[in-house]
mmCIF file of C-alpha atoms and ligand atoms in Angstrom:
data_model
loop_
_atom_site.group_PDB
_atom_site.id
_atom_site.type_symbol
_atom_site.label_atom_id
_atom_site.label_comp_id
_atom_site.label_asym_id
_atom_site.label_seq_id
_atom_site.Cartn_x
_atom_site.Cartn_y
_atom_site.Cartn_z
ATOM 1 C CA UNK P 1 -4.247 -25.378 23.063
ATOM 2 C CA UNK P 2 -3.850 -28.778 21.278
ATOM 3 C CA UNK P 3 -1.094 -29.099 18.604
ATOM 4 C CA UNK P 4 -0.896 -31.774 16.447
ATOM 5 C CA UNK P 5 1.634 -34.571 16.997
ATOM 6 C CA UNK P 6 4.278 -34.582 14.533
ATOM 7 C CA UNK P 7 6.998 -37.062 13.905
ATOM 8 C CA UNK P 8 10.216 -35.768 12.404
ATOM 9 C CA UNK P 9 11.984 -37.808 10.120
ATOM 10 C CA UNK P 10 15.681 -38.344 10.709
ATOM 11 C CA UNK P 11 18.518 -39.213 8.421
ATOM 12 C CA UNK P 12 22.496 -40.302 9.625
ATOM 13 C CA UNK P 13 24.079 -38.513 13.168
ATOM 14 C CA UNK P 14 21.672 -36.217 14.728
ATOM 15 C CA UNK P 15 20.208 -35.040 18.133
ATOM 16 C CA UNK P 16 17.189 -35.891 19.574
ATOM 17 C CA UNK P 17 16.913 -32.766 21.516
ATOM 18 C CA UNK P 18 17.819 -29.863 19.208
ATOM 19 C CA UNK P 19 20.695 -27.571 21.279
ATOM 20 C CA UNK P 20 21.569 -30.388 23.250
ATOM 21 C CA UNK P 21 24.490 -32.930 22.906
ATOM 22 C CA UNK P 22 25.408 -32.402 18.969
ATOM 23 C CA UNK P 23 27.012 -35.243 17.709
ATOM 24 C CA UNK P 24 30.708 -35.102 18.698
ATOM 25 C CA UNK P 25 32.181 -32.380 16.221
ATOM 26 C CA UNK P 26 29.488 -30.880 14.768
ATOM 27 C CA UNK P 27 28.024 -27.694 13.927
ATOM 28 C CA UNK P 28 24.227 -27.516 14.455
ATOM 29 C CA UNK P 29 22.075 -25.611 12.003
ATOM 30 C CA UNK P 30 18.336 -25.091 12.401
ATOM 31 C CA UNK P 31 16.727 -24.325 9.156
ATOM 32 C CA UNK P 32 13.210 -22.892 10.313
ATOM 33 C CA UNK P 33 9.974 -21.566 8.980
ATOM 34 C CA UNK P 34 7.701 -18.456 10.186
ATOM 35 C CA UNK P 35 10.719 -17.783 12.563
ATOM 36 C CA UNK P 36 10.476 -20.175 15.412
ATOM 37 C CA UNK P 37 7.292 -21.619 15.322
ATOM 38 C CA UNK P 38 7.207 -23.133 11.821
ATOM 39 C CA UNK P 39 8.597 -26.282 10.340
ATOM 40 C CA UNK P 40 12.265 -26.414 10.898
ATOM 41 C CA UNK P 41 14.953 -29.269 10.968
ATOM 42 C CA UNK P 42 18.334 -29.650 12.243
ATOM 43 C CA UNK P 43 21.016 -30.517 10.205
ATOM 44 C CA UNK P 44 24.408 -31.935 11.560
ATOM 45 C CA UNK P 45 27.670 -30.121 10.081
ATOM 46 C CA UNK P 46 31.123 -31.113 9.623
ATOM 47 C CA UNK P 47 32.123 -27.212 9.262
ATOM 48 C CA UNK P 48 30.394 -24.204 10.658
ATOM 49 C CA UNK P 49 27.630 -22.933 8.271
ATOM 50 C CA UNK P 50 29.353 -19.424 8.199
ATOM 51 C CA UNK P 51 32.199 -20.321 7.524
ATOM 52 C CA UNK P 52 32.054 -19.178 3.387
ATOM 53 C CA UNK P 53 35.832 -18.017 2.176
ATOM 54 C CA UNK P 54 33.883 -15.660 -0.325
ATOM 55 C CA UNK P 55 30.473 -14.361 -0.167
ATOM 56 C CA UNK P 56 29.301 -12.151 -3.502
ATOM 57 C CA UNK P 57 25.928 -10.298 -4.641
ATOM 58 C CA UNK P 58 23.810 -8.505 -2.961
ATOM 59 C CA UNK P 59 22.909 -10.593 -0.227
ATOM 60 C CA UNK P 60 25.611 -9.789 2.714
ATOM 61 C CA UNK P 61 25.385 -10.058 6.673
ATOM 62 C CA UNK P 62 25.681 -5.786 7.796
ATOM 63 C CA UNK P 63 26.654 -3.968 10.173
ATOM 64 C CA UNK P 64 26.683 -0.479 10.409
ATOM 65 C CA UNK P 65 27.717 1.710 13.230
ATOM 66 C CA UNK P 66 24.610 3.435 13.197
ATOM 67 C CA UNK P 67 24.974 5.899 16.160
ATOM 68 C CA UNK P 68 27.452 7.523 14.976
ATOM 69 C CA UNK P 69 24.938 8.300 11.822
ATOM 70 C CA UNK P 70 24.948 12.457 12.605
ATOM 71 C CA UNK P 71 25.710 12.208 16.052
ATOM 72 C CA UNK P 72 26.651 15.932 15.535
ATOM 73 C CA UNK P 73 23.256 16.676 14.175
ATOM 74 C CA UNK P 74 19.763 17.779 16.609
ATOM 75 C CA UNK P 75 16.594 16.440 15.493
ATOM 76 C CA UNK P 76 13.619 17.605 16.773
ATOM 77 C CA UNK P 77 11.399 14.650 15.690
ATOM 78 C CA UNK P 78 12.661 11.248 14.751
ATOM 79 C CA UNK P 79 11.938 11.526 11.173
ATOM 80 C CA UNK P 80 14.007 14.786 10.787
ATOM 81 C CA UNK P 81 17.198 11.430 11.597
ATOM 82 C CA UNK P 82 17.917 9.612 8.373
ATOM 83 C CA UNK P 83 16.001 6.664 7.994
ATOM 84 C CA UNK P 84 18.850 3.305 8.559
ATOM 85 C CA UNK P 85 16.393 0.595 7.644
ATOM 86 C CA UNK P 86 13.085 0.219 6.000
ATOM 87 C CA UNK P 87 10.189 -1.665 4.107
ATOM 88 C CA UNK P 88 6.811 -0.754 3.624
ATOM 89 C CA UNK P 89 6.006 -1.911 7.477
ATOM 90 C CA UNK P 90 9.028 -0.423 9.474
ATOM 91 C CA UNK P 91 11.250 2.570 9.407
ATOM 92 C CA UNK P 92 14.478 2.278 11.708
ATOM 93 C CA UNK P 93 16.565 5.221 12.566
ATOM 94 C CA UNK P 94 18.743 6.450 15.064
ATOM 95 C CA UNK P 95 17.497 10.508 16.632
ATOM 96 C CA UNK P 96 20.081 12.249 17.900
ATOM 97 C CA UNK P 97 18.018 14.986 20.269
ATOM 98 C CA UNK P 98 20.327 17.743 22.674
ATOM 99 C CA UNK P 99 17.375 20.561 23.136
ATOM 100 C CA UNK P 100 13.800 20.920 23.727
ATOM 101 C CA UNK P 101 11.912 20.955 20.998
ATOM 102 C CA UNK P 102 9.801 23.858 20.358
ATOM 103 C CA UNK P 103 6.527 22.417 18.414
ATOM 104 C CA UNK P 104 4.591 19.851 19.174
ATOM 105 C CA UNK P 105 4.938 16.790 16.770
ATOM 106 C CA UNK P 106 2.433 13.711 15.854
ATOM 107 C CA UNK P 107 2.560 10.800 13.591
ATOM 108 C CA UNK P 108 -0.101 9.482 11.661
ATOM 109 C CA UNK P 109 1.718 6.599 9.703
ATOM 110 C CA UNK P 110 1.934 4.502 12.604
ATOM 111 C CA UNK P 111 2.518 3.653 16.152
ATOM 112 C CA UNK P 112 6.292 5.063 17.062
ATOM 113 C CA UNK P 113 8.497 2.586 19.756
ATOM 114 C CA UNK P 114 11.192 4.659 21.266
ATOM 115 C CA UNK P 115 14.302 2.896 22.883
ATOM 116 C CA UNK P 116 16.650 5.611 24.681
ATOM 117 C CA UNK P 117 19.839 4.607 24.229
ATOM 118 C CA UNK P 118 21.774 7.248 25.775
ATOM 119 C CA UNK P 119 20.421 10.306 27.397
ATOM 120 C CA UNK P 120 17.775 11.629 30.018
ATOM 121 C CA UNK P 121 14.481 13.130 28.525
ATOM 122 C CA UNK P 122 11.358 14.656 29.864
ATOM 123 C CA UNK P 123 8.105 13.212 27.484
ATOM 124 C CA UNK P 124 5.263 15.181 27.369
ATOM 125 C CA UNK P 125 2.043 14.296 25.396
ATOM 126 C CA UNK P 126 -1.973 14.436 25.191
ATOM 127 C CA UNK P 127 -2.009 12.453 28.284
ATOM 128 C CA UNK P 128 0.611 14.081 30.224
ATOM 129 C CA UNK P 129 4.138 13.899 31.257
ATOM 130 C CA UNK P 130 6.817 10.699 31.793
ATOM 131 C CA UNK P 131 10.452 10.900 32.433
ATOM 132 C CA UNK P 132 12.364 8.907 30.502
ATOM 133 C CA UNK P 133 15.757 7.454 31.086
ATOM 134 C CA UNK P 134 18.281 5.481 29.707
ATOM 135 C CA UNK P 135 16.677 1.816 28.767
ATOM 136 C CA UNK P 136 13.560 2.651 28.388
ATOM 137 C CA UNK P 137 10.806 1.372 25.547
ATOM 138 C CA UNK P 138 8.158 4.692 25.363
ATOM 139 C CA UNK P 139 5.419 3.566 22.767
ATOM 140 C CA UNK P 140 3.574 5.731 21.283
ATOM 141 C CA UNK P 141 0.385 5.313 19.685
ATOM 142 C CA UNK P 142 -0.412 6.784 16.576
ATOM 143 C CA UNK P 143 -1.748 10.681 16.094
ATOM 144 C CA UNK P 144 -0.665 11.177 19.660
ATOM 145 C CA UNK P 145 0.688 15.201 19.765
ATOM 146 C CA UNK P 146 3.932 15.269 22.003
ATOM 147 C CA UNK P 147 7.220 17.089 22.385
ATOM 148 C CA UNK P 148 10.503 15.992 24.388
ATOM 149 C CA UNK P 149 12.659 17.982 26.114
ATOM 150 C CA UNK P 150 16.314 16.291 27.397
ATOM 151 C CA UNK P 151 17.951 17.287 30.128
ATOM 152 C CA UNK P 152 21.318 15.611 28.285
ATOM 153 C CA UNK P 153 21.913 15.192 24.416
ATOM 154 C CA UNK P 154 19.956 11.704 24.044
ATOM 155 C CA UNK P 155 20.165 9.240 21.435
ATOM 156 C CA UNK P 156 17.275 7.040 20.833
ATOM 157 C CA UNK P 157 16.206 3.719 18.782
ATOM 158 C CA UNK P 158 13.412 4.923 16.525
ATOM 159 C CA UNK P 159 10.862 2.012 15.379
ATOM 160 C CA UNK P 160 7.971 3.209 13.359
ATOM 161 C CA UNK P 161 5.480 0.537 12.727
ATOM 162 C CA UNK P 162 4.637 1.556 9.500
ATOM 163 C CA UNK P 163 0.585 1.633 8.974
ATOM 164 C CA UNK P 164 0.322 -0.847 12.439
ATOM 165 C CA UNK P 165 0.404 -0.869 16.001
ATOM 166 C CA UNK P 166 2.133 -2.245 18.485
ATOM 167 C CA UNK P 167 0.953 -5.046 20.901
ATOM 168 C CA UNK P 168 1.858 -7.458 23.251
ATOM 169 C CA UNK P 169 2.811 -10.967 22.805
ATOM 170 C CA UNK P 170 0.213 -13.792 23.790
ATOM 171 C CA UNK P 171 2.692 -15.099 27.194
ATOM 172 C CA UNK P 172 1.152 -18.620 26.464
ATOM 173 C CA UNK P 173 2.186 -21.439 29.264
ATOM 174 C CA UNK P 174 4.183 -18.386 31.266
ATOM 175 C CA UNK P 175 1.076 -16.913 31.529
ATOM 176 C CA UNK P 176 0.214 -13.250 31.968
ATOM 177 C CA UNK P 177 2.915 -12.063 33.978
ATOM 178 C CA UNK P 178 6.008 -13.957 32.805
ATOM 179 C CA UNK P 179 8.796 -11.639 31.371
ATOM 180 C CA UNK P 180 7.246 -8.030 32.744
ATOM 181 C CA UNK P 181 3.384 -7.874 34.881
ATOM 182 C CA UNK P 182 0.975 -5.373 32.994
ATOM 183 C CA UNK P 183 1.000 -3.304 35.966
ATOM 184 C CA UNK P 184 5.020 -2.549 35.235
ATOM 185 C CA UNK P 185 3.728 -0.561 32.241
ATOM 186 C CA UNK P 186 4.111 3.402 33.309
ATOM 187 C CA UNK P 187 1.572 5.925 31.573
ATOM 188 C CA UNK P 188 2.136 9.781 31.451
ATOM 189 C CA UNK P 189 1.160 11.805 34.280
ATOM 190 C CA UNK P 190 -1.334 15.415 34.971
ATOM 191 C CA UNK P 191 1.919 15.884 37.191
ATOM 192 C CA UNK P 192 2.840 19.657 38.380
ATOM 193 C CA UNK P 193 5.649 19.536 35.929
ATOM 194 C CA UNK P 194 2.690 18.776 32.917
ATOM 195 C CA UNK P 195 0.173 21.423 34.090
ATOM 196 C CA UNK P 196 3.313 23.679 34.937
ATOM 197 C CA UNK P 197 4.054 23.766 30.684
ATOM 198 C CA UNK P 198 0.389 24.431 30.152
ATOM 199 C CA UNK P 199 0.994 28.399 28.431
ATOM 200 C CA UNK P 200 -1.012 30.570 26.981
ATOM 201 C CA UNK P 201 1.320 30.814 23.788
ATOM 202 C CA UNK P 202 0.523 29.716 19.982
ATOM 203 C CA UNK P 203 1.476 26.116 19.427
ATOM 204 C CA UNK P 204 2.690 24.059 16.264
ATOM 205 C CA UNK P 205 1.696 20.509 16.273
ATOM 206 C CA UNK P 206 3.895 19.074 12.696
ATOM 207 C CA UNK P 207 2.047 16.270 11.320
ATOM 208 C CA UNK P 208 3.576 13.200 9.338
ATOM 209 C CA UNK P 209 1.328 11.536 7.348
ATOM 210 C CA UNK P 210 2.258 9.348 4.161
ATOM 211 C CA UNK P 211 5.385 10.874 4.692
ATOM 212 C CA UNK P 212 4.543 14.835 3.973
ATOM 213 C CA UNK P 213 4.304 17.051 6.533
ATOM 214 C CA UNK P 214 1.517 19.192 7.804
ATOM 215 C CA UNK P 215 1.129 21.951 10.497
ATOM 216 C CA UNK P 216 -1.679 23.320 12.867
ATOM 217 C CA UNK P 217 -1.098 25.923 14.626
ATOM 218 C CA UNK P 218 -3.230 27.145 17.634
ATOM 219 C CA UNK P 219 -3.161 30.187 19.841
ATOM 220 C CA UNK P 220 -2.836 28.365 22.917
ATOM 221 C CA UNK P 221 -1.281 24.914 24.171
ATOM 222 C CA UNK P 222 -3.436 22.091 22.567
ATOM 223 C CA UNK P 223 -1.218 19.988 25.811
ATOM 224 C CA UNK P 224 -4.237 21.088 28.085
ATOM 225 C CA UNK P 225 -6.065 18.224 29.350
ATOM 226 C CA UNK P 226 -7.108 17.776 32.629
ATOM 227 C CA UNK P 227 -7.345 14.541 32.950
ATOM 228 C CA UNK P 228 -8.441 11.301 30.564
ATOM 229 C CA UNK P 229 -9.569 7.749 31.427
ATOM 230 C CA UNK P 230 -9.477 4.649 28.488
ATOM 231 C CA UNK P 231 -7.380 1.987 27.444
ATOM 232 C CA UNK P 232 -5.167 3.751 24.618
ATOM 233 C CA UNK P 233 -2.039 5.632 25.821
ATOM 234 C CA UNK P 234 1.397 5.777 25.401
ATOM 235 C CA UNK P 235 3.347 3.523 27.726
ATOM 236 C CA UNK P 236 6.886 3.243 29.106
ATOM 237 C CA UNK P 237 9.017 -0.202 30.083
ATOM 238 C CA UNK P 238 12.288 -0.253 30.779
ATOM 239 C CA UNK P 239 14.769 -3.163 30.035
ATOM 240 C CA UNK P 240 15.181 -3.308 33.896
ATOM 241 C CA UNK P 241 11.862 -4.727 34.369
ATOM 242 C CA UNK P 242 11.731 -7.436 32.079
ATOM 243 C CA UNK P 243 12.498 -10.587 33.844
ATOM 244 C CA UNK P 244 13.783 -12.969 30.958
ATOM 245 C CA UNK P 245 13.270 -16.322 30.442
ATOM 246 C CA UNK P 246 16.023 -18.841 30.889
ATOM 247 C CA UNK P 247 16.748 -22.648 31.103
ATOM 248 C CA UNK P 248 19.608 -24.099 32.366
ATOM 249 C CA UNK P 249 19.135 -26.988 30.237
ATOM 250 C CA UNK P 250 18.279 -25.551 26.894
ATOM 251 C CA UNK P 251 19.094 -22.329 24.885
ATOM 252 C CA UNK P 252 15.616 -20.718 24.390
ATOM 253 C CA UNK P 253 15.299 -19.186 20.822
ATOM 254 C CA UNK P 254 15.295 -15.566 20.531
ATOM 255 C CA UNK P 255 11.509 -15.653 20.308
ATOM 256 C CA UNK P 256 10.954 -16.098 23.752
ATOM 257 C CA UNK P 257 12.534 -12.662 24.540
ATOM 258 C CA UNK P 258 9.611 -11.436 22.580
ATOM 259 C CA UNK P 259 8.638 -7.439 24.197
ATOM 260 C CA UNK P 260 6.346 -6.328 21.240
ATOM 261 C CA UNK P 261 4.829 -7.230 18.291
ATOM 262 C CA UNK P 262 3.397 -6.331 14.881
ATOM 263 C CA UNK P 263 1.822 -7.545 12.132
ATOM 264 C CA UNK P 264 4.696 -7.649 10.026
ATOM 265 C CA UNK P 265 7.661 -8.069 12.555
ATOM 266 C CA UNK P 266 8.497 -8.405 16.516
ATOM 267 C CA UNK P 267 10.810 -6.402 19.193
ATOM 268 C CA UNK P 268 12.464 -8.676 21.341
ATOM 269 C CA UNK P 269 14.742 -7.539 24.463
ATOM 270 C CA UNK P 270 17.880 -9.598 25.155
ATOM 271 C CA UNK P 271 19.054 -8.942 28.886
ATOM 272 C CA UNK P 272 21.553 -10.092 31.427
ATOM 273 C CA UNK P 273 20.478 -13.694 32.585
ATOM 274 C CA UNK P 274 22.570 -16.714 33.398
ATOM 275 C CA UNK P 275 23.730 -18.898 30.835
ATOM 276 C CA UNK P 276 22.630 -22.385 30.455
ATOM 277 C CA UNK P 277 24.921 -25.275 32.941
ATOM 278 C CA UNK P 278 24.164 -28.464 31.510
ATOM 279 C CA UNK P 279 27.375 -29.622 30.314
ATOM 280 C CA UNK P 280 25.332 -30.939 26.724
ATOM 281 C CA UNK P 281 23.329 -28.122 26.563
ATOM 282 C CA UNK P 282 24.386 -25.171 23.823
ATOM 283 C CA UNK P 283 25.277 -22.095 25.837
ATOM 284 C CA UNK P 284 25.608 -19.541 22.615
ATOM 285 C CA UNK P 285 22.683 -18.754 20.173
ATOM 286 C CA UNK P 286 22.772 -22.187 17.361
ATOM 287 C CA UNK P 287 23.228 -21.468 13.703
ATOM 288 C CA UNK P 288 19.711 -20.671 12.258
ATOM 289 C CA UNK P 289 18.947 -19.977 8.963
ATOM 290 C CA UNK P 290 15.442 -18.242 9.780
ATOM 291 C CA UNK P 291 14.440 -18.125 6.075
ATOM 292 C CA UNK P 292 11.256 -16.173 6.278
ATOM 293 C CA UNK P 293 12.430 -13.389 8.217
ATOM 294 C CA UNK P 294 15.554 -10.235 8.535
ATOM 295 C CA UNK P 295 17.300 -10.341 11.381
ATOM 296 C CA UNK P 296 18.382 -6.454 12.437
ATOM 297 C CA UNK P 297 19.564 -6.410 16.675
ATOM 298 C CA UNK P 298 20.545 -3.020 18.102
ATOM 299 C CA UNK P 299 23.701 -3.729 20.512
ATOM 300 C CA UNK P 300 22.578 -1.382 23.928
ATOM 301 C CA UNK P 301 24.952 -1.938 25.945
ATOM 302 C CA UNK P 302 27.111 -4.767 28.331
ATOM 303 C CA UNK P 303 29.586 -7.400 26.203
ATOM 304 C CA UNK P 304 27.843 -9.283 23.172
ATOM 305 C CA UNK P 305 28.071 -13.195 24.177
ATOM 306 C CA UNK P 306 27.846 -14.560 20.346
ATOM 307 C CA UNK P 307 29.114 -11.942 18.141
ATOM 308 C CA UNK P 308 32.949 -10.189 17.930
ATOM 309 C CA UNK P 309 33.941 -6.718 17.343
ATOM 310 C CA UNK P 310 30.230 -5.096 17.759
ATOM 311 C CA UNK P 311 29.908 -2.411 20.153
ATOM 312 C CA UNK P 312 27.129 -0.509 21.726
ATOM 313 C CA UNK P 313 25.058 2.024 18.746
ATOM 314 C CA UNK P 314 25.795 -0.706 16.168
ATOM 315 C CA UNK P 315 23.201 -2.533 14.250
ATOM 316 C CA UNK P 316 23.504 -5.529 12.442
ATOM 317 C CA UNK P 317 21.123 -7.219 9.298
ATOM 318 C CA UNK P 318 21.042 -10.775 9.006
ATOM 319 C CA UNK P 319 19.245 -11.522 5.706
ATOM 320 C CA UNK P 320 17.176 -14.485 4.945
ATOM 321 C CA UNK P 321 19.009 -16.280 2.909
ATOM 322 C CA UNK P 322 22.221 -16.716 4.903
ATOM 323 C CA UNK P 323 22.991 -19.079 8.337
ATOM 324 C CA UNK P 324 24.012 -16.703 10.803
ATOM 325 C CA UNK P 325 24.811 -17.621 14.515
ATOM 326 C CA UNK P 326 28.309 -17.155 16.585
ATOM 327 C CA UNK P 327 31.416 -15.938 15.857
ATOM 328 C CA UNK P 328 33.810 -18.654 16.067
ATOM 329 C CA UNK P 329 35.611 -16.907 18.939
ATOM 330 C CA UNK P 330 32.389 -16.395 21.203
ATOM 331 C CA UNK P 331 31.831 -20.318 19.833
ATOM 332 C CA UNK P 332 35.499 -21.386 20.690
ATOM 333 C CA UNK P 333 35.126 -19.942 24.456
ATOM 334 C CA UNK P 334 31.342 -21.356 25.022
ATOM 335 C CA UNK P 335 33.100 -25.011 24.670
ATOM 336 C CA UNK P 336 36.156 -24.636 26.675
ATOM 337 C CA UNK P 337 34.977 -22.032 29.424
ATOM 338 C CA UNK P 338 31.339 -21.111 28.588
ATOM 339 C CA UNK P 339 30.572 -18.146 31.174
ATOM 340 C CA UNK P 340 27.942 -18.399 33.795
ATOM 341 C CA UNK P 341 26.428 -15.255 32.568
ATOM 342 C CA UNK P 342 25.612 -12.214 29.659
ATOM 343 C CA UNK P 343 25.360 -9.105 30.726
ATOM 344 C CA UNK P 344 25.012 -8.237 27.330
ATOM 345 C CA UNK P 345 21.460 -6.113 26.299
ATOM 346 C CA UNK P 346 20.293 -5.739 22.678
ATOM 347 C CA UNK P 347 16.976 -5.058 20.700
ATOM 348 C CA UNK P 348 15.949 -7.591 18.222
ATOM 349 C CA UNK P 349 13.718 -7.181 15.164
ATOM 350 C CA UNK P 350 12.655 -9.703 13.051
ATOM 351 C CA UNK P 351 10.951 -8.611 9.865
ATOM 352 C CA UNK P 352 8.689 -10.524 8.047
ATOM 353 C CA UNK P 353 9.267 -8.757 4.507
ATOM 354 C CA UNK P 354 12.658 -8.021 2.953
ATOM 355 C CA UNK P 355 14.310 -4.714 4.439
ATOM 356 C CA UNK P 356 16.020 -2.136 2.421
ATOM 357 C CA UNK P 357 19.921 0.243 3.686
ATOM 358 C CA UNK P 358 19.591 3.482 3.465
ATOM 359 C CA UNK P 359 22.834 4.832 1.477
ATOM 360 C CA UNK P 360 22.807 7.141 5.122
ATOM 361 C CA UNK P 361 23.523 3.565 6.525
ATOM 362 C CA UNK P 362 25.938 2.707 4.106
ATOM 363 C CA UNK P 363 28.122 5.306 5.152
ATOM 364 C CA UNK P 364 28.714 3.959 8.417
ATOM 365 C CA UNK P 365 29.017 0.282 7.444
ATOM 366 C CA UNK P 366 31.468 -1.541 9.108
ATOM 367 C CA UNK P 367 33.717 -2.782 6.778
ATOM 368 C CA UNK P 368 34.572 -6.063 6.127
ATOM 369 C CA UNK P 369 31.648 -7.852 8.638
ATOM 370 C CA UNK P 370 30.625 -10.665 5.570
ATOM 371 C CA UNK P 371 33.864 -11.922 6.357
ATOM 372 C CA UNK P 372 33.886 -12.003 10.410
ATOM 373 C CA UNK P 373 33.138 -15.626 10.881
ATOM 374 C CA UNK P 374 36.526 -16.347 8.608
ATOM 375 C CA UNK P 375 39.011 -18.869 11.565
ATOM 376 C CA UNK P 376 41.438 -16.295 10.708
ATOM 377 C CA UNK P 377 39.308 -12.726 11.231
HETATM 378 FE FE1 FE2 O 401 18.765 -14.785 14.655
#
């Protein structure tokens, strides 16, 4: 597709190439629309744009020890766990499950994307059996009937695409097999484990529709398929299957790490990769004001190279209207003695509509996060 040629205007000191060779002593901030795809300007500031001395009012960067929420509980379905963050298009929960479901579940409110943070479990559904392990994404199409049987206590991130569905991003110039080949996607198998669970006892399916629960009871196990064919089924992909795009000479924006796309949000995966080695290239994420989106990040494992004091299982929220970017120590280290690679694994969810934080999430809020960019923090 041809793009219109545009001539950016510029004033004062600036870099002709974003994220590279910033004017000495400056901090670059990208002010952008439509995520990383719309009109944008790069500002070159004398001070870090996150260096506020005070921040008051409802708009705050926030962090939550999300996996601590309900850690002593066990829930059979993700929607039995408290909602953390939501709006009309997304519902984000942390789901702790320890024992095999004694009934089936079906979400009629939208597709459900699970990410296994800890544990291993078997997933049984209309389409067969899929074993799940740490680091797996499992995309469950709307109204699929399913249950899980954990082998060990499991903690999952559950993302509902309310009234919507997940798809894959267009790979554009990278081609169809970039990031992961579609052949990597695993679908459930009608295998020995699936056949073994086809008993004749009474089973109930709990259906969630418009957030209300109804139940259907059968005098047999409805997961009784002997076969299927088609292009609609749950799919599994592990972060280890994702081969991130990286550049030695340019810090690629988060959008290059998009894994799943929804109508009103995107899910990106930050995977281990080499860090830029060009002396002039930025080596941590650039400060940005992503003014059309609220950004959520779930930290899965590794050392988070742009944020201090964030542990695995945490969720951060960076709302529109505020600039976000690297913490001072991470930025200083990237300039002084840059690391050669990052081992972090994180799931970023960029939401086009403003999100609401639940009272449950506020119970596990990390105090002082909004001040954590101050040089003295
Ligand atoms: Fe961001």
